[in-house]
Each structure stands twice: as C-alpha cells, then as structure tokens.
Amino acid sequence: MAASTPSSSPRLSRRALLRGGVAGAGLMTLAACRSATDLNTKAAADTIGTPRRGGTLTVAAGVDFTPSLLFAQSANTLVQRLVFNTLTRYDDQLKPQPELASSWQLAPDGKAVTFKLREDVKYHTGRPFTADDVIFAVKNLQNPARSAQLRSTAAAITGFKKNGDHELTLELAHPVSNLFDLFEFMIIADPATVEDAVAGKQLIGTGPFRFTKRSPGASLSFSRNEQYWNPGRPYLDGVEVRIIPQADSLLSSLRTGQSHLSYDVQGKDVATLKDNAQFRITPYDTGAGGYYIGVNVTAAQVGDKRVRQAIAWAVDRERLVQQALGGYGLASSAPWPKSSPAYSEAGATHYSHNPDKARELLKQAGVTSLSLPFAHSATPGATAVAQILQYDLRQVGIETVLQPTDSPTMQKQLISQTMPALWTLSHGFAQLHPATLAVSAYPFNEAKNSSHFSSPAYTQIVQQAWQRADSDSAEAKALYQRITDTLLDEEFVIDLAIAGEVEVATAKVRGATLNKFNYLNLDDAYLAG
C-alpha cells in the first residue's frame, strides 16, 4: 500500500488548521480582506493568556436540534462534535489529520484504506472504542433510514477486515475522490444506543462532553467528559445550547451576556456589532453555506429550463448579499467557493442581474403570467431572503406565494422530495471535494435530488468525477467544469451567494472552532477571566 499517513498530532491547534477556510493547495480565500483581517485578529486574540479551566459556555442557536437527523446533517450541527468524535479531520489544505484514527494507508489503486485506531479511547459508558465501532458507523450511514447525505460514499465500502481491535481495512468497490470527506462527516456513536439517539433519549459517544439534558424547543445541556482521551481537555465544565428562534431575542441574549457565542446572528445584526469591543466577529471563509433557489422541475412551467434561467437572470445577488447577509457573503451563480478546485470566475458571474434578459426568456418560453408557491424557512433571516427574491421575481412578471415553514419540516420535505415549485435554503458540501456536492447533497444529488432533475449526461459526469482516486488533477478539474456547465445550463438549483458561518462571540470566549461540516469543536475552548 502507498503510505498516506498524517503529519501532525491530534493535539495540534484546530484553530490554526480549520480557521480561514483555505481548502486546497494554492487556493484563495473566499471573500474580502476584511475576513482575513478578522481572522488574524481573532487568532492573535485567541493566543493571549493561558487557557482557563471551568465555567459553562452558553451557545445561542436559532434552530432546535432534530435528533432524527443526527446522522443526516440538518440545519443544526452544534451537537455532533460535542458528544462524538470522527476518525479524521481536515486541515486548511483539505488534508486529513488524526482524531480517533492515529494513522492510515491508502492502497495504490484507491480501493482500500487501512486505519490504525487510538487504543486509549472510551465511550461515555466506559466501554472501550474498537474497530467494530468503525464498522458499525459505516454500516449505519449505509442504512437508508439515516438519510445520510454521504450515504453513497459509505455504500462504496463493501468489505471490512479487522486486524485486531484497533486496526481494520475498509475495502471499496471502486476508488472515490471524496473518501476522507466521509471520515470527517461520520460521527462514531455507541452502537447500542443509536436508536435512542435518533429518538432524542440519549447521546453516547467518545467526545469531550456528555449529554445530560434536553428540553425540546428550549435547551440542551452537556457536562465535561472527565475521561476524555485528549489529555487536559476540555477546559470547560459544561456547555448549554439555548434555542432562541427570534432574531431580536437571540441578539439580546448576546448583548446582555446571557449567551457567549452564536453562529445564527442575522447578517444585518452582525454589522451592528462589528465595532463593539464587547464582541469578536469571525467569518469562516470555508464557504460552507450556499444560498440558492431550488426548483421542482416537475411543477408546471418551471419544467422549461428557459423559465429557470429567467429566474437566474432576475435576481439581484449583490443586493441580496448586502441587505440580507450584511455583506458577509459573495454573490455567485455557481455553488463553489473560491477555495474549491471547481471554482471559476466565469461560473460565479455567469448570471448577473438582468431583468430584460429574464423577460425575454419568459417570452421565448411562452409564459405570459406565472404564480408559483415559494417555500422558505420561517426564521427571520430566511424570511428576509425570500422577500428580497419575491420582489426581484415580481419585477419580471413572476408572482410568488411565500410559504414560511419551520426548519425541521423543511428539512424533511427536502429529503423526501416533496418541495413546492420553488424554495430557498442554503446548502453545504461545496466546500469539500467537488464530487461530494454532486453525489451527496440533497439539492444536487445526481441519483436522487430534491428537484426531481434527472439527466444521464449529468450522472455520467458526476460518476466520472467521483470514481477516481485523485481530486485535484487536470482531468478531475475538467470534469468539475463540465458539472458546473451542466448546473448553469439546467438551473434546477439556482445559486445566489456563497457564505461561511459567521461566529459572534463575547470577548471572553476563546478557542471555539467549526469543522468542514460546521460541527462545533470545543476541545480547546475556554472562558478567559
């Protein structure tokens, strides 16, 4: 086997690895110099002083945790990395680093990977972590009931060979370019308690915090895992996640010190805090969130791609970024952040605000009047986005009927492909290896997507990009370009803007990070005195 072993210890600062979001050799950061400056300021501030033990960190979340979507990646990803670990985690070059796996080797043909596992890891129940738990974790994601967005990558693993309790080989049906996306995504849960986990009764992992209490719609509580395998971690005594759907109340919670940290402050509210010394604002340049309009191509009239293209020309992406996102985003008609090997300036600017062109396309399609249902999440931020889009579409003669929907229901509709003619949400996965978006994300999945879009040509290109051992070669990038060309032509997903998470923290918070899937990592977090 060809060696592909990690280069750093699991105790290496995750902030240095995960902040900044430069994902790919020689690739640029997502947005503006402001972001780089903020990140540098944040990094410098985080290094001041000695980590302090104790205290409970309070996190304000705009969306409640949905246990049934624990393995699917729902709108709330704060819980996963508090309770659970993953096998590996990416650095800022999208190179895997150790977590529960201490080292690994890839076969030269890309059809097997052998892991050596840490031998000092125990679940919160006291049971030792072994290779059997990794086998279960893979099979758990292969289970359709989990609705895991990386299920196709998990399903490519067709053989398991244990070489003792702490070494195993995973055999693949074919090479996959996004294999380590899976190992950063796949949380390792205690097999005996998985059904209780998705029922919201208990969460048992190997992570830094133990789940202690959940009050649906109100809060989740966690206490420090005193037996955590990462020596001296975590510093915090506990974590409380408070569910605060109202934007004003969430902002007030931060201003009054009732909450220390949030990733759900609306862009316009973030802008009001950026000069306040009480807070530190950190945009994640990973581009983990892509704002988009989804189109159900089986609905009347939007089955004509000229109508979908008209919608793409009708929206003013720059205004959306400024007014709804507070400037924390990048207008783009393609899903890829600048950090992606699939990014191109031509793709990002393929559609601009051009109402006349939109009207001409509608005329070519024979559309004289159009009224469409338009679903959106009922949160204030998502409502603001929907209202801006509704205005733009009305200017070209497309009337929409807004359908505010609670976030868990909308996630389930997305998964079950029961969306109306139009909807707006944000998607992830474009910040990873490009094949992941097209084989895994609900809106883009070539085999089964929320738009009911199907194309043998699209499937062929995506499968070629996915079933290869490399992800950054000229041949791979040529395939990504063909995927982008297809998306821009078919417009079953109309991309609007690329944005990362924006962290708003009070000045005493140190060391909170997100991984590439926005799992909250508090291993190194503490509250400064």
Short mmCIF file of C-alpha atoms in Angstrom, two decimals:
data_model
loop_
_atom_site.label_atom_id
_atom_site.label_comp_id
_atom_site.label_asym_id
_atom_site.label_seq_id
_atom_site.Cartn_x
_atom_site.Cartn_y
_atom_site.Cartn_z
CA MET A 1 0.00 0.00 0.00
CA ALA A 2 1.09 3.54 -0.63
CA ALA A 3 1.70 5.49 2.54
CA SER A 4 -0.70 8.31 3.34
CA THR A 5 -0.02 8.95 6.96
CA PRO A 6 -0.87 12.04 9.00
CA SER A 7 1.68 14.69 9.64
CA SER A 8 0.54 16.20 12.89
CA SER A 9 -0.64 15.14 16.29
CA PRO A 10 -4.29 15.28 17.30
CA ARG A 11 -3.45 17.97 19.82
CA LEU A 12 -2.34 20.42 17.19
CA SER A 13 -4.35 23.63 17.43
CA ARG A 14 -7.53 23.12 15.48
CA ARG A 15 -7.92 26.84 15.12
CA ALA A 16 -4.77 27.05 13.08
CA LEU A 17 -5.97 24.16 10.99
CA LEU A 18 -9.59 24.97 10.47
CA ARG A 19 -9.88 28.74 10.60
CA GLY A 20 -9.57 30.73 7.41
CA GLY A 21 -11.00 28.02 5.24
CA VAL A 22 -8.29 27.86 2.58
CA ALA A 23 -9.22 24.45 1.28
CA GLY A 24 -6.91 23.30 -1.45
CA ALA A 25 -3.33 23.90 -2.47
CA GLY A 26 -2.70 27.39 -3.73
CA LEU A 27 -6.32 28.32 -3.48
CA MET A 28 -7.67 31.68 -2.49
CA THR A 29 -9.80 32.65 0.45
CA LEU A 30 -13.46 33.18 -0.14
CA ALA A 31 -14.24 36.78 0.18
CA ALA A 32 -12.76 40.02 1.29
CA CYS A 33 -9.67 41.32 3.01
CA ARG A 34 -11.98 42.07 5.91
CA SER A 35 -12.33 38.39 6.54
CA ALA A 36 -8.61 37.76 6.54
CA THR A 37 -8.08 40.68 8.90
CA ASP A 38 -10.77 39.46 11.24
CA LEU A 39 -9.30 36.00 11.25
CA ASN A 40 -5.85 37.28 12.01
CA THR A 41 -7.22 39.43 14.80
CA LYS A 42 -9.18 36.52 16.17
CA ALA A 43 -6.20 34.19 16.01
CA ALA A 44 -4.00 36.71 17.79
CA ALA A 45 -6.62 37.31 20.45
CA ASP A 46 -7.07 33.61 20.98
CA THR A 47 -3.41 33.16 21.80
CA ILE A 48 -3.47 35.74 24.60
CA GLY A 49 -3.30 34.27 28.10
CA THR A 50 -3.30 30.76 29.46
CA PRO A 51 -6.31 28.51 28.93
CA ARG A 52 -8.52 28.65 31.99
CA ARG A 53 -10.42 25.65 33.29
CA GLY A 54 -14.02 25.82 34.40
CA GLY A 55 -17.21 27.58 33.52
CA THR A 56 -20.15 26.78 31.30
CA LEU A 57 -20.23 28.12 27.76
CA THR A 58 -23.67 29.16 26.58
CA VAL A 59 -24.38 28.94 22.86
CA ALA A 60 -27.40 30.64 21.30
CA ALA A 61 -28.92 28.64 18.44
CA GLY A 62 -31.68 29.83 16.15
CA VAL A 63 -32.84 26.32 15.24
CA ASP A 64 -33.67 23.42 17.55
CA PHE A 65 -31.80 20.14 17.40
CA THR A 66 -33.61 17.42 15.44
CA PRO A 67 -32.49 14.02 16.80
CA SER A 68 -33.86 12.04 13.85
CA LEU A 69 -31.46 13.93 11.57
CA LEU A 70 -28.40 13.35 13.76
CA PHE A 71 -26.61 11.38 11.02
CA ALA A 72 -28.02 13.32 8.06
CA GLN A 73 -26.56 16.76 8.75
CA SER A 74 -29.52 19.00 9.44
CA ALA A 75 -29.72 22.73 9.99
CA ASN A 76 -28.26 22.31 13.48
CA THR A 77 -24.73 20.88 13.62
CA LEU A 78 -23.71 22.16 17.03
CA VAL A 79 -24.21 18.88 18.86
CA GLN A 80 -22.30 16.29 16.82
CA ARG A 81 -18.71 17.18 17.75
CA LEU A 82 -19.56 17.93 21.38
CA VAL A 83 -20.61 14.34 22.09
CA PHE A 84 -18.93 12.39 19.31
CA ASN A 85 -15.60 12.16 17.51
CA THR A 86 -14.77 11.40 13.91
CA LEU A 87 -12.00 9.23 12.51
CA THR A 88 -10.13 12.14 10.92
CA ARG A 89 -10.47 15.88 10.49
CA TYR A 90 -9.27 18.17 7.70
CA ASP A 91 -6.61 20.81 7.97
CA ASP A 92 -6.80 24.04 5.99
CA GLN A 93 -5.39 22.27 2.92
CA LEU A 94 -8.11 19.60 2.98
CA LYS A 95 -5.53 17.09 4.18
CA PRO A 96 -6.83 14.62 6.78
CA GLN A 97 -5.41 14.74 10.29
CA PRO A 98 -5.81 12.21 13.12
CA GLU A 99 -8.69 12.06 15.52
CA LEU A 100 -9.85 8.57 16.53
CA ALA A 101 -7.66 7.17 13.75
CA SER A 102 -3.97 7.56 14.59
CA SER A 103 -2.70 6.72 11.09
CA TRP A 104 -3.82 5.23 7.78
CA GLN A 105 -2.61 3.86 4.48
CA LEU A 106 -4.37 4.04 1.13
CA ALA A 107 -3.95 1.25 -1.41
CA PRO A 108 -2.22 2.37 -4.64
CA ASP A 109 -5.36 1.63 -6.64
CA GLY A 110 -7.51 3.62 -4.21
CA LYS A 111 -9.70 0.61 -3.45
CA ALA A 112 -8.78 0.07 0.21
CA VAL A 113 -7.74 2.06 3.25
CA THR A 114 -6.24 0.63 6.43
CA PHE A 115 -6.70 2.50 9.69
CA LYS A 116 -4.84 2.19 12.97
CA LEU A 117 -7.05 3.40 15.78
CA ARG A 118 -6.29 5.05 19.10
CA GLU A 119 -6.21 2.48 21.90
CA ASP A 120 -6.98 4.87 24.77
CA VAL A 121 -10.50 5.88 23.81
CA LYS A 122 -13.61 5.01 25.80
CA TYR A 123 -17.27 5.78 25.34
CA HIS A 124 -19.10 7.78 27.96
CA THR A 125 -20.36 4.46 29.30
CA GLY A 126 -16.79 3.34 29.96
CA ARG A 127 -16.72 0.77 27.15
CA PRO A 128 -13.52 0.81 25.02
CA PHE A 129 -13.72 2.05 21.43
CA THR A 130 -12.70 -0.63 18.89
CA ALA A 131 -12.65 -1.43 15.18
CA ASP A 132 -16.14 -2.89 15.48
CA ASP A 133 -17.44 0.60 16.23
CA VAL A 134 -15.99 1.91 12.95
CA ILE A 135 -17.62 -0.94 11.03
CA PHE A 136 -20.94 -0.12 12.67
CA ALA A 137 -20.55 3.59 11.91
CA VAL A 138 -20.06 2.89 8.19
CA LYS A 139 -22.98 0.47 8.05
CA ASN A 140 -25.11 2.93 9.98
CA LEU A 141 -24.61 5.54 7.24
CA GLN A 142 -25.36 2.90 4.59
CA ASN A 143 -28.79 2.48 6.20
CA PRO A 144 -31.34 4.48 4.13
CA ALA A 145 -33.25 5.25 7.32
CA ARG A 146 -30.45 7.58 8.42
CA SER A 147 -30.84 9.80 5.30
CA ALA A 148 -27.11 10.47 5.43
CA GLN A 149 -26.02 12.80 2.66
CA LEU A 150 -22.74 10.90 2.28
CA ARG A 151 -24.53 7.58 2.05
CA SER A 152 -23.29 6.88 -1.48
CA THR A 153 -19.67 7.22 -0.35
CA ALA A 154 -20.35 4.99 2.66
CA ALA A 155 -22.04 2.48 0.34
CA ALA A 156 -18.90 2.27 -1.79
CA ILE A 157 -17.28 0.48 1.17
CA THR A 158 -18.08 -3.16 0.52
CA GLY A 159 -15.64 -5.08 2.71
CA PHE A 160 -14.36 -4.94 6.29
CA LYS A 161 -11.25 -6.73 7.55
CA LYS A 162 -10.36 -6.47 11.22
CA ASN A 163 -6.69 -6.81 12.10
CA GLY A 164 -7.27 -6.83 15.85
CA ASP A 165 -9.34 -4.49 17.99
CA HIS A 166 -7.56 -1.36 16.83
CA GLU A 167 -6.75 -1.87 13.17
CA LEU A 168 -9.02 -2.52 10.23
CA THR A 169 -9.12 -2.34 6.45
CA LEU A 170 -12.06 -0.89 4.57
CA GLU A 171 -12.39 -2.26 1.02
CA LEU A 172 -14.12 -0.21 -1.69
CA ALA A 173 -15.99 -1.25 -4.79
CA HIS A 174 -14.08 1.45 -6.68
CA PRO A 175 -11.91 4.48 -5.87
CA VAL A 176 -13.76 7.52 -4.58
CA SER A 177 -12.29 11.00 -4.70
CA ASN A 178 -14.07 12.18 -1.55
CA LEU A 179 -13.25 9.28 0.78
CA PHE A 180 -11.94 11.44 3.62
CA ASP A 181 -14.97 13.72 3.42
CA LEU A 182 -16.80 10.67 4.74
CA PHE A 183 -14.42 10.20 7.65
CA GLU A 184 -14.79 13.83 8.76
CA PHE A 185 -18.58 13.62 8.37
CA MET A 186 -19.09 10.20 10.05
CA ILE A 187 -19.57 10.56 13.81
CA ILE A 188 -18.71 7.46 15.85
CA ALA A 189 -21.69 6.65 18.05
CA ASP A 190 -22.18 3.84 20.53
CA PRO A 191 -24.00 1.14 18.53
CA ALA A 192 -26.11 0.00 21.48
CA THR A 193 -27.65 3.44 21.92
CA VAL A 194 -28.06 4.66 18.34
CA GLU A 195 -31.81 4.12 18.25
CA ASP A 196 -32.15 6.07 21.48
CA ALA A 197 -30.00 8.80 19.93
CA VAL A 198 -32.26 9.32 16.92
CA ALA A 199 -35.23 9.25 19.29
CA GLY A 200 -33.67 12.04 21.35
CA LYS A 201 -33.41 9.95 24.52
CA GLN A 202 -29.64 9.79 24.95
CA LEU A 203 -26.43 10.56 23.06
CA ILE A 204 -23.42 8.35 23.84
CA GLY A 205 -20.11 8.99 22.13
CA THR A 206 -16.41 9.35 22.87
CA GLY A 207 -16.39 13.14 22.65
CA PRO A 208 -15.38 15.87 25.09
CA PHE A 209 -18.84 16.39 26.61
CA ARG A 210 -21.54 14.14 27.97
CA PHE A 211 -25.13 14.85 27.04
CA THR A 212 -27.11 15.47 30.23
CA LYS A 213 -30.47 17.00 29.37
CA ARG A 214 -32.69 18.13 26.53
CA SER A 215 -35.73 20.35 26.76
CA PRO A 216 -37.20 20.37 23.23
CA GLY A 217 -37.52 23.86 21.85
CA ALA A 218 -35.61 25.34 24.78
CA SER A 219 -32.14 23.95 25.51
CA LEU A 220 -29.60 21.12 25.55
CA SER A 221 -27.06 20.63 28.32
CA PHE A 222 -23.67 18.92 28.37
CA SER A 223 -21.06 18.29 31.06
CA ARG A 224 -17.31 17.72 30.75
CA ASN A 225 -16.19 14.17 29.97
CA GLU A 226 -13.60 13.64 32.70
CA GLN A 227 -12.26 10.55 30.89
CA TYR A 228 -11.73 12.24 27.53
CA TRP A 229 -8.84 10.77 25.54
CA ASN A 230 -7.40 14.18 24.63
CA PRO A 231 -5.24 14.96 27.71
CA GLY A 232 -6.29 18.03 29.69
CA ARG A 233 -9.33 18.64 27.52
CA PRO A 234 -11.90 20.03 27.55
CA TYR A 235 -11.26 23.09 29.66
CA LEU A 236 -14.94 23.90 30.09
CA ASP A 237 -17.08 22.35 32.84
CA GLY A 238 -20.04 22.26 30.50
CA VAL A 239 -21.95 23.64 27.55
CA GLU A 240 -25.53 24.83 27.31
CA VAL A 241 -27.16 25.31 23.93
CA ARG A 242 -30.12 27.67 24.18
CA ILE A 243 -32.71 27.59 21.41
CA ILE A 244 -33.72 31.17 20.57
CA PRO A 245 -35.59 31.33 17.24
CA GLN A 246 -36.40 35.05 17.46
CA ALA A 247 -33.58 37.12 15.97
CA ASP A 248 -34.06 40.08 18.32
CA SER A 249 -34.11 37.83 21.37
CA LEU A 250 -31.00 35.98 20.20
CA LEU A 251 -29.14 39.25 19.72
CA SER A 252 -30.33 40.49 23.11
CA SER A 253 -29.10 37.28 24.71
CA LEU A 254 -25.61 38.04 23.45
CA ARG A 255 -25.72 41.73 24.32
CA THR A 256 -26.77 41.02 27.91
CA GLY A 257 -24.20 38.27 28.39
CA GLN A 258 -26.78 35.51 28.82
CA SER A 259 -25.15 33.76 25.84
CA HIS A 260 -21.47 33.73 24.95
CA LEU A 261 -21.46 32.50 21.38
CA SER A 262 -23.69 32.14 18.33
CA TYR A 263 -23.50 31.31 14.64
CA ASP A 264 -27.09 32.38 13.98
CA VAL A 265 -26.95 36.16 14.23
CA GLN A 266 -28.50 37.75 11.14
CA GLY A 267 -26.11 39.49 8.80
CA LYS A 268 -27.64 42.94 9.36
CA ASP A 269 -27.31 42.44 13.12
CA VAL A 270 -23.72 41.29 12.80
CA ALA A 271 -22.95 44.57 11.06
CA THR A 272 -24.21 46.47 14.15
CA LEU A 273 -21.78 44.60 16.40
CA LYS A 274 -18.60 44.68 14.36
CA ASP A 275 -17.26 47.86 16.02
CA ASN A 276 -18.33 46.85 19.53
CA ALA A 277 -15.30 45.81 21.61
CA GLN A 278 -17.56 43.54 23.66
CA PHE A 279 -17.73 41.14 20.72
CA ARG A 280 -15.41 39.39 18.32
CA ILE A 281 -16.79 38.53 14.90
CA THR A 282 -15.19 35.80 12.84
CA PRO A 283 -16.40 34.85 9.36
CA TYR A 284 -15.46 31.34 8.30
CA ASP A 285 -14.16 31.54 4.77
CA THR A 286 -14.89 27.90 4.04
CA GLY A 287 -17.96 28.85 2.01
CA ALA A 288 -19.88 26.12 3.79
CA GLY A 289 -23.21 27.76 3.00
CA GLY A 290 -24.57 28.37 -0.46
CA TYR A 291 -27.81 30.34 -0.71
CA TYR A 292 -29.99 29.11 -3.54
CA ILE A 293 -33.44 28.83 -5.09
CA GLY A 294 -34.44 25.23 -5.59
CA VAL A 295 -36.79 24.36 -8.45
CA ASN A 296 -39.10 21.36 -8.59
CA VAL A 297 -38.79 20.64 -12.30
CA THR A 298 -41.96 18.55 -12.29
CA ALA A 299 -44.06 21.60 -11.39
CA ALA A 300 -45.99 23.38 -14.15
CA GLN A 301 -43.96 25.79 -16.30
CA VAL A 302 -40.70 25.62 -14.34
CA GLY A 303 -40.01 22.34 -16.13
CA ASP A 304 -38.88 24.55 -19.03
CA LYS A 305 -35.26 25.44 -18.34
CA ARG A 306 -35.72 28.82 -20.03
CA VAL A 307 -38.04 29.76 -17.15
CA ARG A 308 -35.45 28.60 -14.64
CA GLN A 309 -32.78 30.59 -16.46
CA ALA A 310 -35.09 33.61 -16.41
CA ILE A 311 -35.28 33.33 -12.63
CA ALA A 312 -31.49 33.17 -12.52
CA TRP A 313 -31.22 36.42 -14.52
CA ALA A 314 -33.99 38.12 -12.50
CA VAL A 315 -32.38 38.05 -9.05
CA ASP A 316 -30.07 40.78 -7.81
CA ARG A 317 -27.43 38.74 -5.98
CA GLU A 318 -25.36 41.74 -4.92
CA ARG A 319 -28.33 43.37 -3.21
CA LEU A 320 -29.17 40.10 -1.52
CA VAL A 321 -25.66 39.85 -0.08
CA GLN A 322 -25.69 43.43 1.17
CA GLN A 323 -29.23 43.62 2.53
CA ALA A 324 -29.86 40.11 3.81
CA LEU A 325 -26.37 38.92 4.65
CA GLY A 326 -24.92 42.19 5.90
CA GLY A 327 -22.15 41.93 3.32
CA TYR A 328 -20.92 38.60 4.72
CA GLY A 329 -21.05 36.63 1.51
CA LEU A 330 -20.08 36.52 -2.15
CA ALA A 331 -22.63 36.85 -4.95
CA SER A 332 -22.27 33.80 -7.18
CA SER A 333 -24.30 31.87 -9.73
CA ALA A 334 -22.27 28.69 -9.16
CA PRO A 335 -22.11 26.69 -5.92
CA TRP A 336 -18.34 26.68 -5.43
CA PRO A 337 -16.45 28.93 -3.02
CA LYS A 338 -13.13 30.32 -4.20
CA SER A 339 -11.39 27.71 -2.08
CA SER A 340 -12.77 24.90 -4.26
CA PRO A 341 -10.82 23.38 -7.17
CA ALA A 342 -14.12 23.62 -9.07
CA TYR A 343 -14.34 27.41 -8.72
CA SER A 344 -14.07 29.65 -11.76
CA GLU A 345 -14.73 33.34 -12.10
CA ALA A 346 -16.75 32.66 -15.24
CA GLY A 347 -19.01 30.28 -13.36
CA ALA A 348 -19.50 32.64 -10.42
CA THR A 349 -20.50 35.53 -12.72
CA HIS A 350 -22.35 33.53 -15.38
CA TYR A 351 -25.68 35.07 -14.32
CA SER A 352 -25.99 38.70 -13.29
CA HIS A 353 -28.97 40.96 -12.56
CA ASN A 354 -30.58 41.42 -15.97
CA PRO A 355 -34.40 41.76 -15.82
CA ASP A 356 -34.67 42.41 -19.57
CA LYS A 357 -33.00 39.12 -20.38
CA ALA A 358 -35.26 37.39 -17.88
CA ARG A 359 -38.37 38.82 -19.56
CA GLU A 360 -37.09 37.78 -23.00
CA LEU A 361 -36.56 34.19 -21.85
CA LEU A 362 -40.04 34.07 -20.35
CA LYS A 363 -41.40 35.36 -23.67
CA GLN A 364 -39.49 32.65 -25.57
CA ALA A 365 -40.98 30.07 -23.21
CA GLY A 366 -44.49 31.37 -23.94
CA VAL A 367 -45.06 32.46 -20.34
CA THR A 368 -47.42 35.40 -20.04
CA SER A 369 -48.37 35.03 -16.38
CA LEU A 370 -46.91 32.92 -13.66
CA SER A 371 -47.71 32.42 -9.99
CA LEU A 372 -45.63 29.94 -8.02
CA PRO A 373 -45.56 28.69 -4.43
CA PHE A 374 -42.27 29.63 -2.79
CA ALA A 375 -41.24 27.89 0.43
CA HIS A 376 -38.72 29.25 2.87
CA SER A 377 -37.63 28.62 6.42
CA ALA A 378 -39.69 30.64 8.89
CA THR A 379 -36.65 32.17 10.57
CA PRO A 380 -36.28 35.97 10.26
CA GLY A 381 -33.08 35.71 8.19
CA ALA A 382 -34.56 33.26 5.71
CA THR A 383 -37.76 35.29 5.51
CA ALA A 384 -35.74 38.39 4.60
CA VAL A 385 -34.01 36.45 1.82
CA ALA A 386 -37.34 35.17 0.49
CA GLN A 387 -38.87 38.64 0.48
CA ILE A 388 -35.97 40.09 -1.50
CA LEU A 389 -36.26 37.29 -4.04
CA GLN A 390 -40.02 37.71 -4.24
CA TYR A 391 -39.55 41.38 -5.10
CA ASP A 392 -37.00 40.63 -7.82
CA LEU A 393 -39.17 37.97 -9.44
CA ARG A 394 -42.19 40.25 -9.43
CA GLN A 395 -40.24 42.81 -11.49
CA VAL A 396 -40.09 40.33 -14.39
CA GLY A 397 -43.68 39.15 -14.06
CA ILE A 398 -43.27 36.11 -11.81
CA GLU A 399 -45.59 36.23 -8.81
CA THR A 400 -44.75 34.03 -5.84
CA VAL A 401 -46.74 32.97 -2.81
CA LEU A 402 -44.43 32.73 0.17
CA GLN A 403 -44.79 29.61 2.30
CA PRO A 404 -42.95 30.01 5.63
CA THR A 405 -42.15 26.58 7.07
CA ASP A 406 -40.43 25.51 10.27
CA SER A 407 -36.90 24.30 9.74
CA PRO A 408 -37.30 20.60 10.71
CA THR A 409 -40.33 20.24 8.43
CA MET A 410 -38.48 21.86 5.56
CA GLN A 411 -35.51 19.55 6.05
CA LYS A 412 -37.81 16.53 5.92
CA GLN A 413 -39.52 17.84 2.78
CA LEU A 414 -36.15 18.35 1.17
CA ILE A 415 -35.13 14.78 1.95
CA SER A 416 -38.47 13.28 0.88
CA GLN A 417 -38.51 15.37 -2.35
CA THR A 418 -41.85 16.98 -1.57
CA MET A 419 -40.88 20.60 -2.12
CA PRO A 420 -43.18 23.02 -3.97
CA ALA A 421 -42.30 24.66 -7.30
CA LEU A 422 -39.76 27.00 -5.68
CA TRP A 423 -37.99 27.14 -2.36
CA THR A 424 -34.98 28.88 -0.91
CA LEU A 425 -32.50 27.45 1.55
CA SER A 426 -28.77 27.22 1.95
CA HIS A 427 -26.76 24.15 1.03
CA GLY A 428 -23.42 22.83 2.19
CA PHE A 429 -20.80 20.46 0.78
CA ALA A 430 -19.39 22.74 -1.95
CA GLN A 431 -16.54 23.50 0.48
CA LEU A 432 -15.35 19.87 0.23
CA HIS A 433 -14.10 17.77 -2.64
CA PRO A 434 -16.39 18.73 -5.54
CA ALA A 435 -17.73 15.25 -6.13
CA THR A 436 -19.30 15.30 -2.68
CA LEU A 437 -21.75 18.01 -3.70
CA ALA A 438 -22.99 16.12 -6.74
CA VAL A 439 -23.24 12.65 -5.21
CA SER A 440 -24.34 13.63 -1.71
CA ALA A 441 -26.09 16.98 -1.22
CA TYR A 442 -29.86 16.70 -1.37
CA PRO A 443 -30.32 19.53 -3.92
CA PHE A 444 -27.58 18.32 -6.30
CA ASN A 445 -27.50 14.52 -5.93
CA GLU A 446 -27.30 13.08 -9.44
CA ALA A 447 -29.24 9.95 -8.46
CA LYS A 448 -31.97 11.46 -6.32
CA ASN A 449 -32.32 15.19 -5.77
CA SER A 450 -34.97 17.45 -4.29
CA SER A 451 -35.72 18.97 -7.71
CA HIS A 452 -36.55 15.62 -9.38
CA PHE A 453 -33.98 16.56 -12.01
CA SER A 454 -32.58 13.59 -13.91
CA SER A 455 -30.07 13.52 -16.73
CA PRO A 456 -27.93 10.61 -17.97
CA ALA A 457 -25.26 13.09 -19.03
CA TYR A 458 -25.17 14.72 -15.59
CA THR A 459 -24.97 11.32 -13.92
CA GLN A 460 -22.14 10.21 -16.18
CA ILE A 461 -20.02 13.29 -15.50
CA VAL A 462 -20.62 13.15 -11.77
CA GLN A 463 -19.80 9.47 -11.55
CA GLN A 464 -16.58 10.01 -13.51
CA ALA A 465 -15.57 12.79 -11.13
CA TRP A 466 -16.42 10.69 -8.09
CA GLN A 467 -15.00 7.30 -9.08
CA ARG A 468 -11.36 8.29 -9.20
CA ALA A 469 -8.59 8.29 -6.64
CA ASP A 470 -7.43 11.85 -7.30
CA SER A 471 -9.44 15.02 -6.85
CA ASP A 472 -7.11 17.82 -7.89
CA SER A 473 -5.64 16.73 -11.24
CA ALA A 474 -6.24 18.50 -14.55
CA GLU A 475 -8.53 15.64 -15.60
CA ALA A 476 -10.55 15.96 -12.40
CA LYS A 477 -10.85 19.72 -12.80
CA ALA A 478 -12.06 19.28 -16.38
CA LEU A 479 -14.86 17.09 -15.05
CA TYR A 480 -15.74 19.70 -12.41
CA GLN A 481 -16.04 22.27 -15.17
CA ARG A 482 -18.47 20.04 -17.03
CA ILE A 483 -20.52 19.65 -13.85
CA THR A 484 -20.57 23.43 -13.44
CA ASP A 485 -21.60 23.91 -17.08
CA THR A 486 -24.49 21.49 -16.61
CA LEU A 487 -25.66 23.19 -13.43
CA LEU A 488 -25.57 26.63 -15.05
CA ASP A 489 -27.46 25.42 -18.08
CA GLU A 490 -30.14 23.36 -16.34
CA GLU A 491 -30.58 25.65 -13.30
CA PHE A 492 -32.56 23.14 -11.25
CA VAL A 493 -30.56 24.71 -8.42
CA ILE A 494 -30.21 28.48 -8.87
CA ASP A 495 -27.23 29.56 -6.81
CA LEU A 496 -27.28 33.05 -5.36
CA ALA A 497 -24.42 33.59 -2.93
CA ILE A 498 -21.65 31.81 -1.10
CA ALA A 499 -21.19 32.41 2.59
CA GLY A 500 -19.48 30.76 5.50
CA GLU A 501 -20.66 30.67 9.07
CA VAL A 502 -20.18 33.93 10.98
CA GLU A 503 -19.16 33.47 14.60
CA VAL A 504 -20.26 36.13 17.05
CA ALA A 505 -18.61 35.66 20.44
CA THR A 506 -18.28 37.74 23.54
CA ALA A 507 -14.72 38.83 24.23
CA LYS A 508 -14.04 36.18 26.87
CA VAL A 509 -14.66 33.20 24.55
CA ARG A 510 -11.52 31.51 23.26
CA GLY A 511 -10.88 28.51 21.07
CA ALA A 512 -14.26 27.61 19.55
CA THR A 513 -13.96 26.19 16.02
CA LEU A 514 -16.06 24.54 13.34
CA ASN A 515 -15.02 21.64 11.15
CA LYS A 516 -15.79 21.47 7.43
CA PHE A 517 -19.31 20.22 8.18
CA ASN A 518 -19.84 23.00 10.76
CA TYR A 519 -19.64 20.62 13.69
CA LEU A 520 -18.83 22.75 16.75
CA ASN A 521 -15.48 21.74 18.25
CA LEU A 522 -14.88 22.95 21.81
CA ASP A 523 -11.92 20.74 22.70
CA ASP A 524 -9.67 23.79 23.14
CA ALA A 525 -12.36 26.32 24.10
CA TYR A 526 -12.30 28.21 27.37
CA LEU A 527 -13.68 31.33 29.01
CA ALA A 528 -10.99 33.89 29.67
CA GLY A 529 -11.05 35.61 33.04
#
